[in-house]
PDB file of C-alpha atoms in Angstrom:
ATOM      1  CA  MET A  23     154.321 154.411  86.486  1.00 50.00           C
ATOM      2  CA  SER A  24     151.177 154.383  84.465  1.00 51.00           C
ATOM      3  CA  ASN A  25     152.796 152.593  81.608  1.00 55.00           C
ATOM      4  CA  PHE A  26     154.076 149.867  83.828  1.00 53.00           C
ATOM      5  CA  GLU A  27     150.675 149.437  85.576  1.00 55.00           C
ATOM      6  CA  GLN A  28     149.052 149.039  82.117  1.00 58.00           C
ATOM      7  CA  TYR A  29     151.667 146.485  80.936  1.00 52.00           C
ATOM      8  CA  GLU A  30     151.259 144.403  84.120  1.00 54.00           C
ATOM      9  CA  SER A  31     147.437 144.478  83.562  1.00 56.00           C
ATOM     10  CA  ASP A  32     147.788 143.464  80.049  1.00 55.00           C
ATOM     11  CA  PHE A  33     150.032 140.459  80.886  1.00 51.00           C
ATOM     12  CA  TYR A  34     147.509 139.097  83.415  1.00 51.00           C
ATOM     13  CA  GLN A  35     144.583 139.582  81.123  1.00 52.00           C
ATOM     14  CA  SER A  36     146.538 137.674  78.233  1.00 50.00           C
ATOM     15  CA  ASN A  37     145.727 133.864  77.602  1.00 51.00           C
ATOM     16  CA  TYR A  38     149.434 132.859  78.144  1.00 48.00           C
ATOM     17  CA  ALA A  39     148.569 130.759  81.361  1.00 47.00           C
ATOM     18  CA  THR A  40     145.463 129.198  80.023  1.00 49.00           C
ATOM     19  CA  ASP A  41     147.379 128.181  76.825  1.00 51.00           C
ATOM     20  CA  ILE A  42     150.045 126.530  78.826  1.00 47.00           C
ATOM     21  CA  GLN A  43     147.506 124.724  81.062  1.00 48.00           C
ATOM     22  CA  GLU A  44     145.623 123.436  78.051  1.00 49.00           C
ATOM     23  CA  GLN A  45     148.776 122.206  76.532  1.00 51.00           C
ATOM     24  CA  GLY A  46     149.898 120.469  79.650  1.00 49.00           C
ATOM     25  CA  TYR A  47     146.435 118.896  79.966  1.00 47.00           C
ATOM     26  CA  ASN A  48     146.598 117.683  76.357  1.00 51.00           C
ATOM     27  CA  ASN A  49     150.021 116.071  76.936  1.00 49.00           C
ATOM     28  CA  SER A  50     149.023 114.355  79.923  1.00 49.00           C
ATOM     29  CA  GLY A  51     145.965 112.885  78.266  1.00 51.00           C
ATOM     30  CA  ALA A  52     148.173 111.749  75.437  1.00 48.00           C
ATOM     31  CA  HIS A  53     150.568 109.867  77.997  1.00 47.00           C
ATOM     32  CA  GLU A  54     147.522 108.495  79.806  1.00 48.00           C
ATOM     33  CA  ASN A  55     146.035 107.128  76.537  1.00 50.00           C
ATOM     34  CA  LEU A  56     149.429 105.468  75.472  1.00 47.00           C
ATOM     35  CA  TYR A  57     150.021 104.014  79.038  1.00 49.00           C
ATOM     36  CA  GLY A  58     146.283 102.691  78.808  1.00 49.00           C
ATOM     37  CA  SER A  59     146.779 101.011  75.609  1.00 50.00           C
ATOM     38  CA  ARG A  60     150.096  99.340  76.623  1.00 48.00           C
ATOM     39  CA  LYS A  61     148.474  98.083  79.757  1.00 47.00           C
ATOM     40  CA  CYS A  62     145.542  96.617  77.767  1.00 45.00           C
ATOM     41  CA  GLN A  63     147.928  94.809  75.456  1.00 50.00           C
ATOM     42  CA  ALA A  64     149.845  93.382  78.460  1.00 46.00           C
ATOM     43  CA  ASP A  65     146.678  92.294  80.229  1.00 49.00           C
ATOM     44  CA  GLU A  66     145.421  90.504  76.984  1.00 48.00           C
ATOM     45  CA  SER A  67     148.742  88.628  76.311  1.00 49.00           C
ATOM     46  CA  PRO A  68     149.101  85.361  78.304  1.00 49.00           C
ATOM     47  CA  GLN A  69     151.852  85.449  80.919  1.00 50.00           C
ATOM     48  CA  PRO A  70     154.351  82.455  80.896  1.00 49.00           C
ATOM     49  CA  GLY A  71     153.184  81.011  83.977  1.00 46.00           C
ATOM     50  CA  ALA A  72     149.606  82.050  83.759  1.00 48.00           C
ATOM     51  CA  PHE A  73     146.737  79.445  83.144  1.00 49.00           C
ATOM     52  CA  VAL A  74     145.340  79.506  79.512  1.00 49.00           C
ATOM     53  CA  PRO A  75     142.023  77.980  78.660  1.00 53.00           C
ATOM     54  CA  LEU A  76     141.898  75.274  76.137  1.00 50.00           C
ATOM     55  CA  GLU A  77     139.432  77.394  73.976  1.00 51.00           C
ATOM     56  CA  MET A  78     142.050  80.060  73.470  1.00 52.00           C
ATOM     57  CA  LEU A  79     144.637  77.296  72.400  1.00 49.00           C
ATOM     58  CA  SER A  80     142.271  75.690  70.047  1.00 48.00           C
ATOM     59  CA  SER A  81     141.582  78.912  68.296  1.00 47.00           C
ATOM     60  CA  SER A  82     145.382  79.466  67.671  1.00 49.00           C
ATOM     61  CA  GLN A  83     146.456  75.783  66.592  1.00 51.00           C
ATOM     62  CA  ASN A  84     144.458  72.736  65.613  1.00 55.00           C
ATOM     63  CA  TYR A  85     144.856  70.484  68.760  1.00 50.00           C
ATOM     64  CA  THR A  86     143.124  67.217  68.155  1.00 54.00           C
ATOM     65  CA  GLY A  87     144.129  65.386  71.248  1.00 52.00           C
ATOM     66  CA  GLN A  88     143.172  65.427  74.869  1.00 57.00           C
ATOM     67  CA  ILE A  89     144.797  66.383  78.184  1.00 62.00           C
ATOM     68  CA  LEU A  90     147.769  64.184  79.102  1.00 59.00           C
ATOM     69  CA  GLN A  91     147.242  62.078  76.022  1.00 58.00           C
ATOM     70  CA  PRO A  92     149.484  62.703  72.742  1.00 57.00           C
ATOM     71  CA  THR A  93     148.061  63.163  69.400  1.00 58.00           C
ATOM     72  CA  TYR A  94     148.612  60.458  66.507  1.00 55.00           C
ATOM     73  CA  ASN A  95     151.662  61.180  64.556  1.00 58.00           C
ATOM     74  CA  PRO A  96     152.276  58.942  61.759  1.00 56.00           C
ATOM     75  CA  GLU A  97     155.721  60.287  61.025  1.00 56.00           C
ATOM     76  CA  PHE A  98     156.763  59.121  64.594  1.00 51.00           C
ATOM     77  CA  PHE A  99     155.331  55.559  63.760  1.00 50.00           C
ATOM     78  CA  SER A 100     157.283  55.578  60.526  1.00 51.00           C
ATOM     79  CA  HIS A 101     160.497  55.984  62.450  1.00 51.00           C
ATOM     80  CA  SER A 102     159.833  53.136  64.740  1.00 51.00           C
ATOM     81  CA  SER A 103     160.973  50.761  61.948  1.00 53.00           C
ATOM     82  CA  TYR A 104     164.385  51.647  62.962  1.00 52.00           C
ATOM     83  CA  ALA A 105     163.946  50.263  66.409  1.00 50.00           C
ATOM     84  CA  ASP A 106     162.630  47.049  64.747  1.00 53.00           C
ATOM     85  CA  SER A 107     165.840  46.584  62.764  1.00 58.00           C
ATOM     86  CA  PHE A 108     167.911  46.246  65.939  1.00 57.00           C
ATOM     87  CA  ASP A 109     166.273  42.859  66.504  1.00 62.00           C
ATOM     88  CA  GLU A 110     167.201  41.476  63.282  1.00 65.00           C
ATOM     89  CA  GLU A 111     170.923  42.372  63.834  1.00 69.00           C
ATOM     90  CA  PRO A 112     173.283  39.468  64.741  1.00 65.00           C
ATOM     91  CA  PRO A 113     174.666  39.099  68.264  1.00 69.00           C
ATOM     92  CA  LEU A 114     177.779  41.316  69.037  1.00 68.00           C
ATOM     93  CA  LEU A 115     180.147  38.333  69.516  1.00 64.00           C
ATOM     94  CA  GLU A 116     179.097  37.082  66.059  1.00 65.00           C
ATOM     95  CA  GLU A 117     179.904  40.451  64.724  1.00 66.00           C
ATOM     96  CA  LEU A 118     183.401  40.266  66.350  1.00 66.00           C
ATOM     97  CA  GLY A 119     184.009  36.820  64.918  1.00 64.00           C
ATOM     98  CA  VAL A 120     183.583  34.939  68.107  1.00 71.00           C
ATOM     99  CA  ASN A 121     181.609  31.657  67.452  1.00 74.00           C
ATOM    100  CA  PHE A 122     181.867  29.364  70.427  1.00 78.00           C
ATOM    101  CA  ASP A 123     180.487  26.441  68.243  1.00 81.00           C
ATOM    102  CA  HIS A 124     183.347  26.837  65.962  1.00 80.00           C
ATOM    103  CA  ILE A 125     185.790  27.205  68.639  1.00 84.00           C
ATOM    104  CA  TRP A 126     184.583  24.052  70.325  1.00 87.00           C
ATOM    105  CA  GLN A 127     184.642  22.009  66.948  1.00 86.00           C
ATOM    106  CA  LYS A 128     188.221  23.353  66.241  1.00 86.00           C
ATOM    107  CA  THR A 129     189.333  22.197  69.749  1.00 89.00           C
ATOM    108  CA  LEU A 130     187.851  18.836  69.276  1.00 88.00           C
ATOM    109  CA  THR A 131     189.453  18.506  65.925  1.00 87.00           C
ATOM    110  CA  VAL A 132     192.874  19.328  67.412  1.00 90.00           C
ATOM    111  CA  LEU A 133     192.242  16.909  70.374  1.00 88.00           C
ATOM    112  CA  ASN A 134     191.378  14.069  68.126  1.00 86.00           C
ATOM    113  CA  PRO A 135     194.028  13.737  65.228  1.00 78.00           C
ATOM    114  CA  THR A 136     192.041  11.028  63.449  1.00 80.00           C
ATOM    115  CA  LYS A 137     188.826  12.878  63.088  1.00 80.00           C
ATOM    116  CA  ALA A 138     188.194  14.646  59.791  1.00 79.00           C
ATOM    117  CA  ALA A 139     188.502  18.315  59.507  1.00 77.00           C
ATOM    118  CA  ASP A 140     186.009  20.694  58.355  1.00 74.00           C
ATOM    119  CA  GLY A 141     187.831  22.762  55.769  1.00 67.00           C
ATOM    120  CA  SER A 142     184.861  25.559  55.809  1.00 67.00           C
ATOM    121  CA  ILE A 143     185.261  26.187  59.538  1.00 69.00           C
ATOM    122  CA  MET A 144     189.007  25.826  59.637  1.00 66.00           C
ATOM    123  CA  ASN A 145     189.443  28.410  56.857  1.00 68.00           C
ATOM    124  CA  GLU A 146     188.596  31.158  59.304  1.00 74.00           C
ATOM    125  CA  THR A 147     190.402  33.868  60.818  1.00 80.00           C
ATOM    126  CA  ASP A 148     189.472  32.924  64.509  1.00 82.00           C
ATOM    127  CA  LEU A 149     192.173  34.265  66.921  1.00 87.00           C
ATOM    128  CA  THR A 150     190.023  33.922  70.231  1.00 86.00           C
ATOM    129  CA  GLY A 151     191.077  30.331  70.821  1.00 88.00           C
ATOM    130  CA  PRO A 152     194.826  30.867  69.940  1.00 91.00           C
ATOM    131  CA  MET A 153     195.098  33.899  72.275  1.00 92.00           C
ATOM    132  CA  ILE A 154     193.720  31.810  75.186  1.00 92.00           C
ATOM    133  CA  PHE A 155     195.945  28.982  74.492  1.00 94.00           C
ATOM    134  CA  CYS A 156     198.851  31.184  74.237  1.00 93.00           C
ATOM    135  CA  LEU A 157     198.015  32.784  77.644  1.00 94.00           C
ATOM    136  CA  ALA A 158     197.568  29.287  79.169  1.00 95.00           C
ATOM    137  CA  LEU A 159     200.922  28.122  77.978  1.00 95.00           C
ATOM    138  CA  GLY A 160     202.618  31.348  79.403  1.00 94.00           C
ATOM    139  CA  ALA A 161     200.675  30.883  82.581  1.00 95.00           C
ATOM    140  CA  THR A 162     201.723  27.174  83.044  1.00 95.00           C
ATOM    141  CA  LEU A 163     205.328  28.252  82.377  1.00 94.00           C
ATOM    142  CA  LEU A 164     205.033  30.981  84.928  1.00 94.00           C
ATOM    143  CA  LEU A 165     203.884  28.381  87.261  1.00 94.00           C
ATOM    144  CA  ALA A 166     206.678  26.219  86.653  1.00 91.00           C
ATOM    145  CA  GLY A 167     209.082  29.255  87.493  1.00 90.00           C
ATOM    146  CA  LYS A 168     209.576  30.384  83.832  1.00 91.00           C
ATOM    147  CA  VAL A 169     208.672  33.813  82.714  1.00 91.00           C
ATOM    148  CA  HIS A 170     208.689  33.233  78.936  1.00 91.00           C
ATOM    149  CA  PHE A 171     205.606  35.150  77.785  1.00 91.00           C
ATOM    150  CA  GLY A 172     207.859  37.020  75.407  1.00 92.00           C
ATOM    151  CA  TYR A 173     209.302  33.958  73.897  1.00 93.00           C
ATOM    152  CA  VAL A 174     205.924  32.494  73.421  1.00 93.00           C
ATOM    153  CA  TYR A 175     204.505  35.348  71.451  1.00 92.00           C
ATOM    154  CA  GLY A 176     207.768  36.066  69.692  1.00 94.00           C
ATOM    155  CA  ILE A 177     208.130  32.516  68.324  1.00 94.00           C
ATOM    156  CA  SER A 178     204.440  32.225  67.418  1.00 94.00           C
ATOM    157  CA  ALA A 179     204.656  35.326  65.351  1.00 94.00           C
ATOM    158  CA  VAL A 180     207.887  34.389  63.544  1.00 95.00           C
ATOM    159  CA  GLY A 181     206.729  30.830  63.172  1.00 95.00           C
ATOM    160  CA  CYS A 182     203.293  31.901  61.665  1.00 95.00           C
ATOM    161  CA  LEU A 183     205.318  34.056  59.115  1.00 95.00           C
ATOM    162  CA  GLY A 184     207.397  31.125  58.159  1.00 95.00           C
ATOM    163  CA  ILE A 185     204.395  28.621  57.708  1.00 95.00           C
ATOM    164  CA  HIS A 186     202.414  31.298  55.974  1.00 94.00           C
ATOM    165  CA  ALA A 187     205.147  31.739  53.259  1.00 94.00           C
ATOM    166  CA  LEU A 188     205.618  28.155  52.850  1.00 93.00           C
ATOM    167  CA  LEU A 189     202.014  27.314  52.482  1.00 92.00           C
ATOM    168  CA  ASN A 190     201.542  30.066  49.914  1.00 92.00           C
ATOM    169  CA  LEU A 191     204.397  28.550  47.861  1.00 91.00           C
ATOM    170  CA  MET A 192     203.019  24.897  48.171  1.00 90.00           C
ATOM    171  CA  SER A 193     199.217  25.566  47.621  1.00 86.00           C
ATOM    172  CA  ILE A 194     197.450  26.757  44.628  1.00 85.00           C
ATOM    173  CA  ALA A 195     194.646  28.706  46.148  1.00 81.00           C
ATOM    174  CA  GLY A 196     196.891  30.408  49.000  1.00 82.00           C
ATOM    175  CA  VAL A 197     196.179  31.177  52.478  1.00 88.00           C
ATOM    176  CA  SER A 198     195.903  34.276  54.708  1.00 89.00           C
ATOM    177  CA  TYR A 199     198.068  34.950  57.666  1.00 91.00           C
ATOM    178  CA  GLY A 200     195.113  35.133  60.033  1.00 90.00           C
ATOM    179  CA  CYS A 201     194.049  31.633  59.019  1.00 90.00           C
ATOM    180  CA  VAL A 202     197.625  30.225  59.665  1.00 93.00           C
ATOM    181  CA  ALA A 203     197.831  31.957  62.979  1.00 93.00           C
ATOM    182  CA  SER A 204     194.432  30.389  63.992  1.00 92.00           C
ATOM    183  CA  VAL A 205     195.422  26.944  63.038  1.00 92.00           C
ATOM    184  CA  LEU A 206     198.659  26.976  64.557  1.00 94.00           C
ATOM    185  CA  GLY A 207     197.250  28.646  67.812  1.00 93.00           C
ATOM    186  CA  TYR A 208     194.527  25.979  68.123  1.00 93.00           C
ATOM    187  CA  CYS A 209     197.004  23.253  67.544  1.00 94.00           C
ATOM    188  CA  LEU A 210     199.070  24.614  70.636  1.00 94.00           C
ATOM    189  CA  LEU A 211     196.709  23.048  72.865  1.00 94.00           C
ATOM    190  CA  PRO A 212     198.526  19.644  73.468  1.00 94.00           C
ATOM    191  CA  MET A 213     201.718  21.843  74.346  1.00 95.00           C
ATOM    192  CA  VAL A 214     199.661  23.356  77.214  1.00 95.00           C
ATOM    193  CA  VAL A 215     199.015  19.899  78.543  1.00 94.00           C
ATOM    194  CA  LEU A 216     202.802  19.231  78.324  1.00 95.00           C
ATOM    195  CA  SER A 217     203.703  22.568  80.118  1.00 94.00           C
ATOM    196  CA  SER A 218     201.048  21.730  82.770  1.00 94.00           C
ATOM    197  CA  TYR A 219     202.579  18.305  83.349  1.00 93.00           C
ATOM    198  CA  ALA A 220     206.050  20.334  83.845  1.00 93.00           C
ATOM    199  CA  VAL A 221     204.471  22.021  86.734  1.00 93.00           C
ATOM    200  CA  PHE A 222     204.314  18.917  88.808  1.00 93.00           C
ATOM    201  CA  PHE A 223     207.081  16.733  87.273  1.00 90.00           C
ATOM    202  CA  SER A 224     210.478  17.226  85.649  1.00 90.00           C
ATOM    203  CA  LEU A 225     210.696  16.628  81.891  1.00 91.00           C
ATOM    204  CA  GLN A 226     214.530  16.233  81.924  1.00 89.00           C
ATOM    205  CA  GLY A 227     214.810  12.622  81.436  1.00 89.00           C
ATOM    206  CA  ILE A 228     213.730   9.704  79.093  1.00 93.00           C
ATOM    207  CA  LEU A 229     209.993   9.868  80.193  1.00 93.00           C
ATOM    208  CA  GLY A 230     209.993  13.630  79.699  1.00 92.00           C
ATOM    209  CA  THR A 231     211.719  13.392  76.335  1.00 94.00           C
ATOM    210  CA  LEU A 232     209.363  10.673  75.089  1.00 95.00           C
ATOM    211  CA  LEU A 233     206.289  12.662  76.239  1.00 95.00           C
ATOM    212  CA  ALA A 234     207.615  15.800  74.573  1.00 95.00           C
ATOM    213  CA  LEU A 235     208.168  14.013  71.229  1.00 96.00           C
ATOM    214  CA  ILE A 236     204.525  12.589  71.457  1.00 96.00           C
ATOM    215  CA  ILE A 237     203.298  16.017  72.164  1.00 96.00           C
ATOM    216  CA  ILE A 238     205.231  17.506  69.223  1.00 96.00           C
ATOM    217  CA  GLY A 239     203.927  14.820  66.745  1.00 95.00           C
ATOM    218  CA  TRP A 240     200.431  15.521  68.158  1.00 95.00           C
ATOM    219  CA  CYS A 241     200.579  19.137  67.464  1.00 95.00           C
ATOM    220  CA  SER A 242     202.173  18.803  64.029  1.00 95.00           C
ATOM    221  CA  LEU A 243     199.882  16.036  62.773  1.00 93.00           C
ATOM    222  CA  SER A 244     196.632  18.161  63.921  1.00 92.00           C
ATOM    223  CA  ALA A 245     198.163  21.251  62.257  1.00 93.00           C
ATOM    224  CA  SER A 246     198.987  19.561  58.985  1.00 92.00           C
ATOM    225  CA  LYS A 247     195.621  17.712  58.943  1.00 90.00           C
ATOM    226  CA  ILE A 248     193.838  21.042  59.026  1.00 89.00           C
ATOM    227  CA  PHE A 249     195.938  22.779  56.411  1.00 90.00           C
ATOM    228  CA  ILE A 250     195.494  19.893  54.108  1.00 89.00           C
ATOM    229  CA  SER A 251     191.831  19.865  54.384  1.00 86.00           C
ATOM    230  CA  ALA A 252     191.408  23.555  54.041  1.00 84.00           C
ATOM    231  CA  LEU A 253     193.861  24.288  51.214  1.00 86.00           C
ATOM    232  CA  ALA A 254     193.058  20.914  49.263  1.00 80.00           C
ATOM    233  CA  MET A 255     196.608  19.734  49.485  1.00 84.00           C
ATOM    234  CA  GLU A 256     196.097  15.995  49.101  1.00 82.00           C
ATOM    235  CA  GLY A 257     199.271  13.888  49.623  1.00 84.00           C
ATOM    236  CA  GLN A 258     201.394  16.756  51.098  1.00 88.00           C
ATOM    237  CA  GLN A 259     200.536  16.218  54.793  1.00 89.00           C
ATOM    238  CA  LEU A 260     204.099  14.917  55.770  1.00 91.00           C
ATOM    239  CA  LEU A 261     205.630  17.905  53.888  1.00 91.00           C
ATOM    240  CA  VAL A 262     203.378  20.323  55.885  1.00 93.00           C
ATOM    241  CA  ALA A 263     203.875  18.420  59.152  1.00 94.00           C
ATOM    242  CA  TYR A 264     207.686  18.790  59.234  1.00 95.00           C
ATOM    243  CA  PRO A 265     208.016  22.481  59.512  1.00 95.00           C
ATOM    244  CA  CYS A 266     205.154  22.467  61.918  1.00 95.00           C
ATOM    245  CA  ALA A 267     207.197  19.808  63.993  1.00 96.00           C
ATOM    246  CA  LEU A 268     210.179  22.232  64.227  1.00 95.00           C
ATOM    247  CA  LEU A 269     207.974  25.018  65.367  1.00 96.00           C
ATOM    248  CA  TYR A 270     206.206  23.105  68.115  1.00 97.00           C
ATOM    249  CA  GLY A 271     209.593  21.583  69.056  1.00 96.00           C
ATOM    250  CA  LEU A 272     210.864  25.255  70.055  1.00 95.00           C
ATOM    251  CA  PHE A 273     207.757  25.454  72.591  1.00 96.00           C
ATOM    252  CA  ALA A 274     208.610  21.892  73.994  1.00 95.00           C
ATOM    253  CA  LEU A 275     212.074  23.168  74.677  1.00 94.00           C
ATOM    254  CA  LEU A 276     210.594  26.000  76.688  1.00 93.00           C
ATOM    255  CA  SER A 277     208.756  23.560  78.570  1.00 92.00           C
ATOM    256  CA  ILE A 278     211.490  21.200  79.218  1.00 91.00           C
ATOM    257  CA  PHE A 279     214.409  23.635  80.073  1.00 86.00           C
TER     258      PHE A 279
END
């Protein structure tokens, strides 16, 4: 028993408890220092939604403007020249090849067979007027009870191929398919007048036949005049007018029957 009492007294007299307490105090102090340093850093850094004074911003970056007023940036104004280039661009219809002045001049040339044709204007691939006149011819035939849209476009395509091949054989300079289609389409305007007449009156008679012959000659003479002026084919108008008369005679047959 004496030994046990001596061991117990030695245990309580040792520095074991004080060492543990000091070590725990030191650890807690280190944690408090680390937490305090992190808290100071978090307090010093600005929050996303917090208000930051202008002095702090000026210290971090060179801000030369004022509040609600942007700074002068010469690079931005150098790119503004691109916006000025849009003002110098031509209109959209002109880029697409739609020129109402030329369309009006070509229409007047077709309506007046005795008027001299301007070769520079006629030698263009303008299909706006021909498409309108083809639609007008089909619409007037439809008003007369004849659904011939397919015949109109089919005969036009095949006829343009034939006239294109013939003109390339007869002329030295040659001509494009678009130019041939444009001229033949514009010269289809008198045929629209004939089909419009067929809506109200019958063309199956002497009067209708004479009117159809006049319209065919009108269309063929206008087309041949334009081809002669555009391709410089002097003295060959009758040779060009004959195949054109055959082509427009098919459209006249569609209007009569």
